[in-house]
């Protein structure tokens, strides 16, 4: 992964030369919230160049969600471009989403499961530990349960890239860990970008970590390599601490 | 707050509203003096039917009698008699049926003059289906009536008099829209002979249709129309003022209907009715003259006691009032 | 809910009568201006059965008129929710039609449809539909981003689903305005009957007004109030049943 605040000073994506099979690249993105306001991004470039579980990290208010919405095409930047190496959709999900309350969550999940993915759905229901929620309506669930149900329905869809914006908020640490570990195994060939404020979690589980810094800092994005811990793997405490330190210094 | 306290508070609030309203009302129009401007509420909006009232005001007849009078237009939503009792008006114009109905309910009213000697309420019809020379000629026709108004009472009286029963005529409920009559859906349409009838006849004659008026008075039904009314209180406390008002008013009417003053009268009418062509206004004025000052009739303003007696009797027969009201005792001619 | 509505109406009505009576006795007014309790009672006995039938007649028209106005508001509000040229055109047309006072349009309606049932129905629907239309337009043109996002980004969104989501999320608003518009439907029908009709309580009120009979008008108002309270109460109850069935909540 490569990132830069000024495209002229840094190469946008070193892995580009390798022609990686999976890549998402933002080039010279410029954006401001209102015509009169200061730009939140100016010639911002960022690239994730491998499948896997990556992260977009940074303090509140630096524009992580805005950048995510630009990447998935929900917001049009004033300048720059977003390119991907595949034609599969980029999905973006966030933690405030709701399912309509006119049916149970189980019924909703059934209705949005594409043909042939009922098995995947059942596996995910168990991994996400939401089987007791299936007979209930979304409004009756706890926030953590709601976020898990919401994320699960996205994972059933066709996607090449998935941006999870605080999608596991309010979920307990152990369940979060289980979910992330299984996602990494089940979706090895996809790219998942995890937006979270949880320093330890991001450092521990993510592979390419883009630390988005405040507007006043240059470069805007600093690249950190995460520990990318897997199911069978054991955490290297020293390396983890080093990653965390790098992230903290970058932010 | 528990439910009981809430209920008690609501009741207290309601009681307070009631007290405040009652106190507000107690100081309302009761103590009105007649030293200032007199309010004169007409029966209808400004048109040829009120030319004398407008003339008296516009040409200074009231002022000459030492009175300051504000002539206010009437209309379907105005009730001069109610305003008299509430003190919002000092004099008003109403038809006999309105007065009798009010007196029947205890309204303290006095009739001081009668403006129309012939009731202008008549029925317009096309002569194509034959002239109506006797009441029997009404049979088989569709007759427009305004349910609840005096034209209903008059027509029912006429039909009862001729022994025409249900099924021999058809009634049509009338509103302000003349379309059903113009389209020939209704044969007889109630009109004021001096106002609506003039422009309707003009319209139909230009379309090549001949029309005539069915006049209830020709068949012995004398239902009294516009009369000048005041409150019993004013009449008793200040009869001299009432006399001056009536004198000035009738002088105004007389002058307005005098052919010599036709130009001025038309100019006044034109001021309040800009939409009606002058030739129509002229005809309206001429017909008004015949209704208010019939050639062989009594003097202007004369109260037709027999007409009032008959009106009361008809209303009693029609069930419009439950008992006799002795209306003659309310008639106080000021001539 | 229903008994409370009726009880509240009776309280307001009684308060109104008390104010009128205090006016009457405070100013020593005759029965012609304000009827006394005895006249009121006698009039009530005399006209109650006839007026009850009249109110029932009016209610029937109001009910059909309200259904019509709901259908009309949905038919305009759903395509009008979009920001396309057509959506804006529909909105502008709907607002323009509403800008004309009904008394000005009424004569045209009577010429076209006569003075019978259809005219009453149309006028009732026209008076009643606008607040419903405003709510429908408001509800339908306001995205429920947190719910719609998934369907949009996965390409599952269809207009039917969009309408369903927005209606569901604003169910309380919709049921409230529909229950509230019952008053307007009733008022609209009465206005239509008052202007031109040969039936209904509006027509009876017009006759009573011609005869300056306030007692009859007060009896008519009592019946209209009771009828409207029951009707609105039933609508609210139906609304809560629909809500309960759809949301599965109590």
mmCIF file with all atom_site columns, C-alpha atoms in Angstrom, chain A residues 121-221:
data_model
loop_
_atom_site.group_PDB
_atom_site.id
_atom_site.type_symbol
_atom_site.label_atom_id
_atom_site.label_alt_id
_atom_site.label_comp_id
_atom_site.label_asym_id
_atom_site.label_entity_id
_atom_site.label_seq_id
_atom_site.pdbx_PDB_ins_code
_atom_site.Cartn_x
_atom_site.Cartn_y
_atom_site.Cartn_z
_atom_site.occupancy
_atom_site.B_iso_or_equiv
_atom_site.pdbx_formal_charge
_atom_site.auth_seq_id
_atom_site.auth_comp_id
_atom_site.auth_asym_id
_atom_site.auth_atom_id
_atom_site.pdbx_PDB_model_num
ATOM 1   C CA . UNK A 1 121 ? -25.489 -17.031 5.417  1.00 0.00 ? 121 UNK A CA 1
ATOM 2   C CA . UNK A 1 122 ? -25.952 -19.852 7.894  1.00 0.00 ? 122 UNK A CA 1
ATOM 3   C CA . UNK A 1 123 ? -22.210 -20.000 8.589  1.00 0.00 ? 123 UNK A CA 1
ATOM 4   C CA . UNK A 1 124 ? -22.044 -16.249 9.114  1.00 0.00 ? 124 UNK A CA 1
ATOM 5   C CA . UNK A 1 125 ? -25.098 -16.310 11.399 1.00 0.00 ? 125 UNK A CA 1
ATOM 6   C CA . UNK A 1 126 ? -23.231 -18.710 13.648 1.00 0.00 ? 126 UNK A CA 1
ATOM 7   C CA . UNK A 1 127 ? -19.921 -16.863 13.442 1.00 0.00 ? 127 UNK A CA 1
ATOM 8   C CA . UNK A 1 128 ? -21.665 -13.574 14.194 1.00 0.00 ? 128 UNK A CA 1
ATOM 9   C CA . UNK A 1 129 ? -23.615 -15.269 16.987 1.00 0.00 ? 129 UNK A CA 1
ATOM 10  C CA . UNK A 1 130 ? -26.944 -13.796 15.935 1.00 0.00 ? 130 UNK A CA 1
ATOM 11  C CA . UNK A 1 131 ? -29.134 -16.866 15.592 1.00 0.00 ? 131 UNK A CA 1
ATOM 12  C CA . UNK A 1 132 ? -31.335 -15.799 18.542 1.00 0.00 ? 132 UNK A CA 1
ATOM 13  C CA . UNK A 1 133 ? -31.905 -12.471 16.779 1.00 0.00 ? 133 UNK A CA 1
ATOM 14  C CA . UNK A 1 134 ? -33.410 -13.950 13.639 1.00 0.00 ? 134 UNK A CA 1
ATOM 15  C CA . UNK A 1 135 ? -36.922 -14.123 15.036 1.00 0.00 ? 135 UNK A CA 1
ATOM 16  C CA . UNK A 1 136 ? -36.826 -10.572 16.242 1.00 0.00 ? 136 UNK A CA 1
ATOM 17  C CA . UNK A 1 137 ? -37.290 -7.319  14.469 1.00 0.00 ? 137 UNK A CA 1
ATOM 18  C CA . UNK A 1 138 ? -34.312 -5.067  14.022 1.00 0.00 ? 138 UNK A CA 1
ATOM 19  C CA . UNK A 1 139 ? -35.631 -2.361  16.361 1.00 0.00 ? 139 UNK A CA 1
ATOM 20  C CA . UNK A 1 140 ? -35.754 -4.857  19.215 1.00 0.00 ? 140 UNK A CA 1
ATOM 21  C CA . UNK A 1 141 ? -32.059 -5.779  19.025 1.00 0.00 ? 141 UNK A CA 1
ATOM 22  C CA . UNK A 1 142 ? -29.158 -4.324  20.983 1.00 0.00 ? 142 UNK A CA 1
ATOM 23  C CA . UNK A 1 143 ? -26.817 -1.954  19.138 1.00 0.00 ? 143 UNK A CA 1
ATOM 24  C CA . UNK A 1 144 ? -24.147 -4.619  18.888 1.00 0.00 ? 144 UNK A CA 1
ATOM 25  C CA . UNK A 1 145 ? -26.620 -7.141  17.488 1.00 0.00 ? 145 UNK A CA 1
ATOM 26  C CA . UNK A 1 146 ? -27.943 -4.585  15.038 1.00 0.00 ? 146 UNK A CA 1
ATOM 27  C CA . UNK A 1 147 ? -24.454 -3.846  13.728 1.00 0.00 ? 147 UNK A CA 1
ATOM 28  C CA . UNK A 1 148 ? -23.694 -7.537  13.277 1.00 0.00 ? 148 UNK A CA 1
ATOM 29  C CA . UNK A 1 149 ? -26.951 -8.183  11.400 1.00 0.00 ? 149 UNK A CA 1
ATOM 30  C CA . UNK A 1 150 ? -26.303 -5.207  9.177  1.00 0.00 ? 150 UNK A CA 1
ATOM 31  C CA . UNK A 1 151 ? -22.733 -6.238  8.352  1.00 0.00 ? 151 UNK A CA 1
ATOM 32  C CA . UNK A 1 152 ? -23.805 -9.795  7.689  1.00 0.00 ? 152 UNK A CA 1
ATOM 33  C CA . UNK A 1 153 ? -26.230 -8.824  4.929  1.00 0.00 ? 153 UNK A CA 1
ATOM 34  C CA . UNK A 1 154 ? -23.456 -6.931  3.113  1.00 0.00 ? 154 UNK A CA 1
ATOM 35  C CA . UNK A 1 155 ? -21.150 -9.917  3.274  1.00 0.00 ? 155 UNK A CA 1
ATOM 36  C CA . UNK A 1 156 ? -23.753 -11.983 1.414  1.00 0.00 ? 156 UNK A CA 1
ATOM 37  C CA . UNK A 1 157 ? -23.680 -9.650  -1.592 1.00 0.00 ? 157 UNK A CA 1
ATOM 38  C CA . UNK A 1 158 ? -21.437 -9.580  -4.640 1.00 0.00 ? 158 UNK A CA 1
ATOM 39  C CA . UNK A 1 159 ? -18.517 -7.357  -3.829 1.00 0.00 ? 159 UNK A CA 1
ATOM 40  C CA . UNK A 1 160 ? -14.854 -7.019  -4.580 1.00 0.00 ? 160 UNK A CA 1
ATOM 41  C CA . UNK A 1 161 ? -14.252 -4.333  -2.022 1.00 0.00 ? 161 UNK A CA 1
ATOM 42  C CA . UNK A 1 162 ? -16.038 -3.697  1.235  1.00 0.00 ? 162 UNK A CA 1
ATOM 43  C CA . UNK A 1 163 ? -15.531 -0.683  3.433  1.00 0.00 ? 163 UNK A CA 1
ATOM 44  C CA . UNK A 1 164 ? -16.662 -1.317  7.016  1.00 0.00 ? 164 UNK A CA 1
ATOM 45  C CA . UNK A 1 165 ? -17.112 2.016   8.757  1.00 0.00 ? 165 UNK A CA 1
ATOM 46  C CA . UNK A 1 166 ? -17.271 1.301   12.490 1.00 0.00 ? 166 UNK A CA 1
ATOM 47  C CA . UNK A 1 167 ? -19.341 -1.710  11.527 1.00 0.00 ? 167 UNK A CA 1
ATOM 48  C CA . UNK A 1 168 ? -18.452 -3.628  14.674 1.00 0.00 ? 168 UNK A CA 1
ATOM 49  C CA . UNK A 1 169 ? -19.093 -0.817  17.112 1.00 0.00 ? 169 UNK A CA 1
ATOM 50  C CA . UNK A 1 170 ? -20.860 -1.909  20.318 1.00 0.00 ? 170 UNK A CA 1
ATOM 51  C CA . UNK A 1 171 ? -19.852 -5.528  19.717 1.00 0.00 ? 171 UNK A CA 1
ATOM 52  C CA . UNK A 1 172 ? -17.897 -7.122  22.539 1.00 0.00 ? 172 UNK A CA 1
ATOM 53  C CA . UNK A 1 173 ? -14.181 -7.645  22.002 1.00 0.00 ? 173 UNK A CA 1
ATOM 54  C CA . UNK A 1 174 ? -14.248 -11.424 21.874 1.00 0.00 ? 174 UNK A CA 1
ATOM 55  C CA . UNK A 1 175 ? -17.048 -11.586 19.289 1.00 0.00 ? 175 UNK A CA 1
ATOM 56  C CA . UNK A 1 176 ? -15.369 -8.833  17.272 1.00 0.00 ? 176 UNK A CA 1
ATOM 57  C CA . UNK A 1 177 ? -12.173 -10.823 17.190 1.00 0.00 ? 177 UNK A CA 1
ATOM 58  C CA . UNK A 1 178 ? -13.985 -13.983 16.113 1.00 0.00 ? 178 UNK A CA 1
ATOM 59  C CA . UNK A 1 179 ? -15.796 -12.116 13.355 1.00 0.00 ? 179 UNK A CA 1
ATOM 60  C CA . UNK A 1 180 ? -12.672 -10.413 11.992 1.00 0.00 ? 180 UNK A CA 1
ATOM 61  C CA . UNK A 1 181 ? -10.694 -13.648 12.070 1.00 0.00 ? 181 UNK A CA 1
ATOM 62  C CA . UNK A 1 182 ? -13.383 -15.490 10.131 1.00 0.00 ? 182 UNK A CA 1
ATOM 63  C CA . UNK A 1 183 ? -13.864 -12.663 7.653  1.00 0.00 ? 183 UNK A CA 1
ATOM 64  C CA . UNK A 1 184 ? -10.190 -12.830 6.847  1.00 0.00 ? 184 UNK A CA 1
ATOM 65  C CA . UNK A 1 185 ? -10.481 -16.526 6.132  1.00 0.00 ? 185 UNK A CA 1
ATOM 66  C CA . UNK A 1 186 ? -13.776 -16.485 4.280  1.00 0.00 ? 186 UNK A CA 1
ATOM 67  C CA . UNK A 1 187 ? -13.003 -13.462 2.103  1.00 0.00 ? 187 UNK A CA 1
ATOM 68  C CA . UNK A 1 188 ? -9.340  -13.957 1.385  1.00 0.00 ? 188 UNK A CA 1
ATOM 69  C CA . UNK A 1 189 ? -9.691  -12.933 -2.238 1.00 0.00 ? 189 UNK A CA 1
ATOM 70  C CA . UNK A 1 190 ? -11.578 -9.679  -1.456 1.00 0.00 ? 190 UNK A CA 1
ATOM 71  C CA . UNK A 1 191 ? -10.429 -6.416  -0.102 1.00 0.00 ? 191 UNK A CA 1
ATOM 72  C CA . UNK A 1 192 ? -11.989 -5.233  3.144  1.00 0.00 ? 192 UNK A CA 1
ATOM 73  C CA . UNK A 1 193 ? -11.141 -1.802  4.479  1.00 0.00 ? 193 UNK A CA 1
ATOM 74  C CA . UNK A 1 194 ? -11.913 -1.463  8.146  1.00 0.00 ? 194 UNK A CA 1
ATOM 75  C CA . UNK A 1 195 ? -12.511 1.981   9.609  1.00 0.00 ? 195 UNK A CA 1
ATOM 76  C CA . UNK A 1 196 ? -12.122 1.939   13.361 1.00 0.00 ? 196 UNK A CA 1
ATOM 77  C CA . UNK A 1 197 ? -10.695 3.917   16.249 1.00 0.00 ? 197 UNK A CA 1
ATOM 78  C CA . UNK A 1 198 ? -9.569  0.775   18.016 1.00 0.00 ? 198 UNK A CA 1
ATOM 79  C CA . UNK A 1 199 ? -5.782  1.084   17.827 1.00 0.00 ? 199 UNK A CA 1
ATOM 80  C CA . UNK A 1 200 ? -4.995  -2.402  19.140 1.00 0.00 ? 200 UNK A CA 1
ATOM 81  C CA . UNK A 1 201 ? -7.520  -4.112  16.925 1.00 0.00 ? 201 UNK A CA 1
ATOM 82  C CA . UNK A 1 202 ? -6.416  -2.318  13.776 1.00 0.00 ? 202 UNK A CA 1
ATOM 83  C CA . UNK A 1 203 ? -2.728  -2.902  14.493 1.00 0.00 ? 203 UNK A CA 1
ATOM 84  C CA . UNK A 1 204 ? -3.341  -6.532  15.284 1.00 0.00 ? 204 UNK A CA 1
ATOM 85  C CA . UNK A 1 205 ? -5.624  -7.670  12.497 1.00 0.00 ? 205 UNK A CA 1
ATOM 86  C CA . UNK A 1 206 ? -5.075  -5.367  9.546  1.00 0.00 ? 206 UNK A CA 1
ATOM 87  C CA . UNK A 1 207 ? -2.474  -5.703  6.860  1.00 0.00 ? 207 UNK A CA 1
ATOM 88  C CA . UNK A 1 208 ? -2.220  -2.296  5.194  1.00 0.00 ? 208 UNK A CA 1
ATOM 89  C CA . UNK A 1 209 ? -3.043  0.566   7.509  1.00 0.00 ? 209 UNK A CA 1
ATOM 90  C CA . UNK A 1 210 ? -3.556  4.056   6.094  1.00 0.00 ? 210 UNK A CA 1
ATOM 91  C CA . UNK A 1 211 ? -3.389  6.619   8.852  1.00 0.00 ? 211 UNK A CA 1
ATOM 92  C CA . UNK A 1 212 ? -5.339  9.680   7.794  1.00 0.00 ? 212 UNK A CA 1
ATOM 93  C CA . UNK A 1 213 ? -3.999  12.736  9.595  1.00 0.00 ? 213 UNK A CA 1
ATOM 94  C CA . UNK A 1 214 ? -5.566  16.064  10.344 1.00 0.00 ? 214 UNK A CA 1
ATOM 95  C CA . UNK A 1 215 ? -5.753  18.761  7.662  1.00 0.00 ? 215 UNK A CA 1
ATOM 96  C CA . UNK A 1 216 ? -2.884  20.709  9.172  1.00 0.00 ? 216 UNK A CA 1
ATOM 97  C CA . UNK A 1 217 ? -0.437  17.805  8.873  1.00 0.00 ? 217 UNK A CA 1
ATOM 98  C CA . UNK A 1 218 ? 1.558   16.793  5.847  1.00 0.00 ? 218 UNK A CA 1
ATOM 99  C CA . UNK A 1 219 ? 1.602   14.321  4.364  1.00 0.00 ? 219 UNK A CA 1
ATOM 100 C CA . UNK A 1 220 ? -2.064  13.656  4.980  1.00 0.00 ? 220 UNK A CA 1
ATOM 101 C CA . UNK A 1 221 ? -1.682  9.894   4.834  1.00 0.00 ? 221 UNK A CA 1
#
